[in-house]
PDB file of C-alpha atoms in Angstrom:
ATOM      1  CA  MET P   1      17.127  80.543 158.520  1.00  0.00           C
ATOM      2  CA  ALA P   2      15.232  82.827 156.122  1.00  0.00           C
ATOM      3  CA  ARG P   3      14.735  81.615 152.605  1.00  0.00           C
ATOM      4  CA  ARG P   4      16.460  83.738 149.988  1.00  0.00           C
ATOM      5  CA  TYR P   5      14.135  85.136 147.338  1.00  0.00           C
ATOM      6  CA  ASP P   6      15.566  84.244 143.951  1.00  0.00           C
ATOM      7  CA  PRO P   7      13.016  84.834 141.167  1.00  0.00           C
ATOM      8  CA  GLU P   8      15.457  83.884 138.387  1.00  0.00           C
ATOM      9  CA  ARG P   9      16.504  80.562 139.898  1.00  0.00           C
ATOM     10  CA  ARG P  10      14.113  78.452 137.821  1.00  0.00           C
ATOM     11  CA  GLN P  11      15.377  80.082 134.619  1.00  0.00           C
ATOM     12  CA  ARG P  12      19.013  79.635 135.698  1.00  0.00           C
ATOM     13  CA  ILE P  13      18.311  75.937 136.219  1.00  0.00           C
ATOM     14  CA  ILE P  14      16.817  75.629 132.719  1.00  0.00           C
ATOM     15  CA  ASP P  15      19.786  77.493 131.216  1.00  0.00           C
ATOM     16  CA  ALA P  16      22.165  75.225 133.135  1.00  0.00           C
ATOM     17  CA  ALA P  17      20.329  72.123 131.887  1.00  0.00           C
ATOM     18  CA  ILE P  18      20.779  73.332 128.313  1.00  0.00           C
ATOM     19  CA  ARG P  19      24.507  73.944 128.915  1.00  0.00           C
ATOM     20  CA  VAL P  20      24.977  70.519 130.544  1.00  0.00           C
ATOM     21  CA  ALA P  21      23.107  68.758 127.734  1.00  0.00           C
ATOM     22  CA  GLY P  22      25.127  70.782 125.214  1.00  0.00           C
ATOM     23  CA  LYS P  23      28.410  69.622 126.736  1.00  0.00           C
ATOM     24  CA  SER P  24      27.531  66.071 127.762  1.00  0.00           C
ATOM     25  CA  GLY P  25      24.371  65.204 125.891  1.00  0.00           C
ATOM     26  CA  ILE P  26      21.110  64.253 127.529  1.00  0.00           C
ATOM     27  CA  ALA P  27      22.819  61.225 129.063  1.00  0.00           C
ATOM     28  CA  GLY P  28      24.947  63.604 131.155  1.00  0.00           C
ATOM     29  CA  LEU P  29      21.926  65.431 132.519  1.00  0.00           C
ATOM     30  CA  SER P  30      20.957  64.861 136.140  1.00  0.00           C
ATOM     31  CA  HIS P  31      19.589  67.019 138.935  1.00  0.00           C
ATOM     32  CA  ARG P  32      23.083  66.956 140.442  1.00  0.00           C
ATOM     33  CA  THR P  33      24.950  68.040 137.280  1.00  0.00           C
ATOM     34  CA  VAL P  34      22.422  70.791 136.610  1.00  0.00           C
ATOM     35  CA  ALA P  35      22.552  72.047 140.206  1.00  0.00           C
ATOM     36  CA  ALA P  36      26.346  72.232 140.009  1.00  0.00           C
ATOM     37  CA  GLU P  37      26.218  74.065 136.671  1.00  0.00           C
ATOM     38  CA  ALA P  38      23.572  76.513 137.931  1.00  0.00           C
ATOM     39  CA  ASP P  39      25.433  76.961 141.220  1.00  0.00           C
ATOM     40  CA  VAL P  40      22.304  76.223 143.235  1.00  0.00           C
ATOM     41  CA  PRO P  41      21.598  73.647 145.943  1.00  0.00           C
ATOM     42  CA  LEU P  42      20.525  70.239 144.666  1.00  0.00           C
ATOM     43  CA  GLY P  43      17.157  70.699 146.373  1.00  0.00           C
ATOM     44  CA  SER P  44      16.445  73.699 144.167  1.00  0.00           C
ATOM     45  CA  THR P  45      16.454  71.593 141.029  1.00  0.00           C
ATOM     46  CA  THR P  46      14.068  69.052 142.505  1.00  0.00           C
ATOM     47  CA  TYR P  47      11.886  71.826 143.958  1.00  0.00           C
ATOM     48  CA  HIS P  48      11.399  73.447 140.552  1.00  0.00           C
ATOM     49  CA  PHE P  49      11.465  70.198 138.531  1.00  0.00           C
ATOM     50  CA  ALA P  50      10.227  67.074 140.305  1.00  0.00           C
ATOM     51  CA  SER P  51      11.554  64.830 137.553  1.00  0.00           C
ATOM     52  CA  LEU P  52      14.252  64.965 134.925  1.00  0.00           C
ATOM     53  CA  ASP P  53      11.531  64.783 132.285  1.00  0.00           C
ATOM     54  CA  GLU P  54       9.986  68.007 133.647  1.00  0.00           C
ATOM     55  CA  LEU P  55      13.386  69.679 133.358  1.00  0.00           C
ATOM     56  CA  LEU P  56      13.855  68.314 129.829  1.00  0.00           C
ATOM     57  CA  VAL P  57      10.410  69.619 128.814  1.00  0.00           C
ATOM     58  CA  ALA P  58      11.349  73.109 130.008  1.00  0.00           C
ATOM     59  CA  ALA P  59      14.738  72.904 128.250  1.00  0.00           C
ATOM     60  CA  LEU P  60      13.147  71.658 125.016  1.00  0.00           C
ATOM     61  CA  ARG P  61      10.550  74.443 125.066  1.00  0.00           C
ATOM     62  CA  GLN P  62      13.309  77.014 125.423  1.00  0.00           C
ATOM     63  CA  ALA P  63      15.611  75.409 122.844  1.00  0.00           C
ATOM     64  CA  ASN P  64      12.776  75.084 120.314  1.00  0.00           C
ATOM     65  CA  GLU P  65      12.266  78.810 120.305  1.00  0.00           C
ATOM     66  CA  GLY P  66      15.377  79.431 118.152  1.00  0.00           C
ATOM     67  CA  PHE P  67      14.301  78.546 114.619  1.00  0.00           C
ATOM     68  CA  ALA P  68      10.617  79.338 115.139  1.00  0.00           C
ATOM     69  CA  ALA P  69      11.566  82.839 116.327  1.00  0.00           C
ATOM     70  CA  MET P  70      13.696  83.358 113.207  1.00  0.00           C
ATOM     71  CA  VAL P  71      10.773  82.337 110.998  1.00  0.00           C
ATOM     72  CA  ARG P  72       8.287  84.476 112.954  1.00  0.00           C
ATOM     73  CA  LYS P  73      10.489  87.572 112.534  1.00  0.00           C
ATOM     74  CA  SER P  74      11.006  86.951 108.835  1.00  0.00           C
ATOM     75  CA  GLY P  75       9.522  89.475 106.453  1.00  0.00           C
ATOM     76  CA  ALA P  76       8.654  86.704 103.993  1.00  0.00           C
ATOM     77  CA  LEU P  77       5.683  85.728 106.112  1.00  0.00           C
ATOM     78  CA  VAL P  78       4.236  89.226 105.939  1.00  0.00           C
ATOM     79  CA  ASP P  79       5.085  90.154 102.358  1.00  0.00           C
ATOM     80  CA  PRO P  80       2.968  88.069  99.952  1.00  0.00           C
ATOM     81  CA  ASP P  81       5.364  88.923  97.111  1.00  0.00           C
ATOM     82  CA  ALA P  82       8.460  87.622  98.919  1.00  0.00           C
ATOM     83  CA  ASP P  83       9.877  84.288  97.734  1.00  0.00           C
ATOM     84  CA  LEU P  84       8.919  82.013 100.632  1.00  0.00           C
ATOM     85  CA  ALA P  85      11.152  79.133  99.496  1.00  0.00           C
ATOM     86  CA  GLU P  86      14.135  81.478  99.183  1.00  0.00           C
ATOM     87  CA  GLU P  87      13.513  82.980 102.601  1.00  0.00           C
ATOM     88  CA  LEU P  88      13.079  79.600 104.331  1.00  0.00           C
ATOM     89  CA  ALA P  89      16.243  78.260 102.672  1.00  0.00           C
ATOM     90  CA  ARG P  90      18.110  81.370 103.828  1.00  0.00           C
ATOM     91  CA  LEU P  91      16.805  81.035 107.388  1.00  0.00           C
ATOM     92  CA  MET P  92      17.770  77.344 107.536  1.00  0.00           C
ATOM     93  CA  GLY P  93      21.252  78.262 106.315  1.00  0.00           C
ATOM     94  CA  GLU P  94      21.620  80.958 108.965  1.00  0.00           C
ATOM     95  CA  TRP P  95      20.365  78.631 111.670  1.00  0.00           C
ATOM     96  CA  LEU P  96      22.652  75.760 110.649  1.00  0.00           C
ATOM     97  CA  ALA P  97      25.617  78.133 110.298  1.00  0.00           C
ATOM     98  CA  GLY P  98      25.035  79.438 113.822  1.00  0.00           C
ATOM     99  CA  GLU P  99      26.441  78.028 117.016  1.00  0.00           C
ATOM    100  CA  ARG P 100      26.534  74.298 116.180  1.00  0.00           C
ATOM    101  CA  THR P 101      26.202  73.073 119.770  1.00  0.00           C
ATOM    102  CA  GLY P 102      22.880  74.856 120.127  1.00  0.00           C
ATOM    103  CA  VAL P 103      21.518  73.464 116.869  1.00  0.00           C
ATOM    104  CA  GLU P 104      22.640  69.937 117.739  1.00  0.00           C
ATOM    105  CA  LEU P 105      21.191  70.246 121.222  1.00  0.00           C
ATOM    106  CA  GLU P 106      17.856  71.410 119.869  1.00  0.00           C
ATOM    107  CA  TYR P 107      17.651  68.296 117.695  1.00  0.00           C
ATOM    108  CA  GLU P 108      18.951  66.035 120.470  1.00  0.00           C
ATOM    109  CA  LEU P 109      16.191  67.256 122.756  1.00  0.00           C
ATOM    110  CA  TYR P 110      13.652  67.004 119.929  1.00  0.00           C
ATOM    111  CA  LEU P 111      14.685  63.412 119.127  1.00  0.00           C
ATOM    112  CA  ALA P 112      14.748  62.456 122.812  1.00  0.00           C
ATOM    113  CA  ALA P 113      10.966  62.427 122.509  1.00  0.00           C
ATOM    114  CA  LEU P 114      11.331  59.047 120.784  1.00  0.00           C
ATOM    115  CA  ARG P 115      12.277  57.454 124.118  1.00  0.00           C
ATOM    116  CA  ARG P 116      10.735  59.934 126.547  1.00  0.00           C
ATOM    117  CA  PRO P 117       6.972  60.207 126.033  1.00  0.00           C
ATOM    118  CA  ALA P 118       6.802  63.300 128.276  1.00  0.00           C
ATOM    119  CA  LEU P 119       8.693  65.221 125.589  1.00  0.00           C
ATOM    120  CA  ARG P 120       6.409  64.256 122.705  1.00  0.00           C
ATOM    121  CA  PRO P 121       3.797  66.965 123.290  1.00  0.00           C
ATOM    122  CA  VAL P 122       6.539  69.615 123.262  1.00  0.00           C
ATOM    123  CA  ALA P 123       8.012  68.291 120.020  1.00  0.00           C
ATOM    124  CA  ALA P 124       4.503  68.215 118.527  1.00  0.00           C
ATOM    125  CA  GLU P 125       3.872  71.789 119.748  1.00  0.00           C
ATOM    126  CA  TRP P 126       7.019  72.946 117.942  1.00  0.00           C
ATOM    127  CA  CYS P 127       5.946  71.320 114.667  1.00  0.00           C
ATOM    128  CA  GLN P 128       2.423  72.686 115.029  1.00  0.00           C
ATOM    129  CA  GLU P 129       3.603  76.214 115.864  1.00  0.00           C
ATOM    130  CA  LEU P 130       5.958  76.324 112.910  1.00  0.00           C
ATOM    131  CA  ALA P 131       3.245  74.933 110.609  1.00  0.00           C
ATOM    132  CA  GLU P 132       0.800  77.591 111.842  1.00  0.00           C
ATOM    133  CA  ILE P 133       3.356  80.310 111.127  1.00  0.00           C
ATOM    134  CA  LEU P 134       3.971  78.965 107.616  1.00  0.00           C
ATOM    135  CA  ALA P 135       0.246  78.505 106.950  1.00  0.00           C
ATOM    136  CA  ARG P 136      -0.033  82.294 106.833  1.00  0.00           C
ATOM    137  CA  ARG P 137       1.577  82.048 103.394  1.00  0.00           C
ATOM    138  CA  THR P 138       0.416  78.573 102.336  1.00  0.00           C
ATOM    139  CA  ASP P 139      -2.343  76.174 103.250  1.00  0.00           C
ATOM    140  CA  PRO P 140      -2.103  74.026 106.429  1.00  0.00           C
ATOM    141  CA  VAL P 141      -1.185  70.804 104.588  1.00  0.00           C
ATOM    142  CA  THR P 142       1.608  72.477 102.624  1.00  0.00           C
ATOM    143  CA  ALA P 143       2.841  74.130 105.816  1.00  0.00           C
ATOM    144  CA  ARG P 144       3.114  70.722 107.499  1.00  0.00           C
ATOM    145  CA  ALA P 145       4.984  69.352 104.487  1.00  0.00           C
ATOM    146  CA  LEU P 146       7.403  72.302 104.614  1.00  0.00           C
ATOM    147  CA  VAL P 147       8.103  71.644 108.297  1.00  0.00           C
ATOM    148  CA  ALA P 148       8.780  67.964 107.561  1.00  0.00           C
ATOM    149  CA  LEU P 149      11.061  68.831 104.645  1.00  0.00           C
ATOM    150  CA  MET P 150      13.022  71.414 106.646  1.00  0.00           C
ATOM    151  CA  ASP P 151      13.385  68.927 109.508  1.00  0.00           C
ATOM    152  CA  GLY P 152      14.676  66.290 107.108  1.00  0.00           C
ATOM    153  CA  ILE P 153      17.189  68.605 105.448  1.00  0.00           C
ATOM    154  CA  CYS P 154      18.481  69.862 108.797  1.00  0.00           C
ATOM    155  CA  LEU P 155      18.779  66.336 110.197  1.00  0.00           C
ATOM    156  CA  GLN P 156      20.710  65.161 107.139  1.00  0.00           C
ATOM    157  CA  VAL P 157      23.143  68.067 107.434  1.00  0.00           C
ATOM    158  CA  LEU P 158      23.634  67.462 111.158  1.00  0.00           C
ATOM    159  CA  LEU P 159      23.921  63.674 110.969  1.00  0.00           C
ATOM    160  CA  THR P 160      26.166  63.426 107.925  1.00  0.00           C
ATOM    161  CA  ASP P 161      28.292  66.545 108.459  1.00  0.00           C
ATOM    162  CA  ALA P 162      27.285  67.450 104.919  1.00  0.00           C
ATOM    163  CA  ARG P 163      27.495  71.025 103.781  1.00  0.00           C
ATOM    164  CA  TYR P 164      24.142  72.798 103.760  1.00  0.00           C
ATOM    165  CA  GLU P 165      23.112  73.432 100.158  1.00  0.00           C
ATOM    166  CA  ALA P 166      20.847  76.465 100.113  1.00  0.00           C
ATOM    167  CA  GLU P 167      20.014  76.089  96.410  1.00  0.00           C
ATOM    168  CA  PHE P 168      18.907  72.455  96.882  1.00  0.00           C
ATOM    169  CA  ALA P 169      16.802  73.461  99.910  1.00  0.00           C
ATOM    170  CA  ARG P 170      15.249  76.375  98.008  1.00  0.00           C
ATOM    171  CA  GLU P 171      14.400  74.157  95.030  1.00  0.00           C
ATOM    172  CA  MET P 172      12.788  71.424  97.165  1.00  0.00           C
ATOM    173  CA  LEU P 173      10.857  73.957  99.262  1.00  0.00           C
ATOM    174  CA  ALA P 174       9.657  75.671  96.072  1.00  0.00           C
ATOM    175  CA  ARG P 175       8.427  72.341  94.709  1.00  0.00           C
ATOM    176  CA  VAL P 176       6.389  71.672  97.853  1.00  0.00           C
ATOM    177  CA  ILE P 177       4.981  75.200  97.803  1.00  0.00           C
ATOM    178  CA  ALA P 178       4.103  74.989  94.092  1.00  0.00           C
ATOM    179  CA  ARG P 179       2.185  71.748  94.559  1.00  0.00           C
ATOM    180  CA  GLY P 180       0.320  73.052  97.612  1.00  0.00           C
TER     181      GLY P 180
END
């Protein structure tokens, strides 16, 4: 039997893993559930991802792209006269107001690194990438502090079902930027 060439299969498996984790959490993720969601043979998932951690790393890398891409595309990073705190607060608000399952999943995958050491480098990459983007407008230490503050605000909103307060976020971000 000839093997069918399917160049998008790996990506379909990653997308399926994100959908499964979005519906059932990381606890519901297995090679079997992902294969069923991707409509591929079980062997395909293990061929492309030898372990569940490898699959989670790929899913986390893809999920992490959301907020960082928004920040990268933002004009505030290019325009030195733009209010960086205002722009970051706006972007966080847009991101948190978006499709909630995706935002929650991104943080679930990010926090999974606490128990899954294989995910830690990916979580660290995300923080580092975002800090490097922000360092274009600040210094590296302030950029790291901004990433930590944005993470904290987003986590509080997600964990407490609190309403995102853009003015509070803008004020706190401005304070960090001013002291940088």
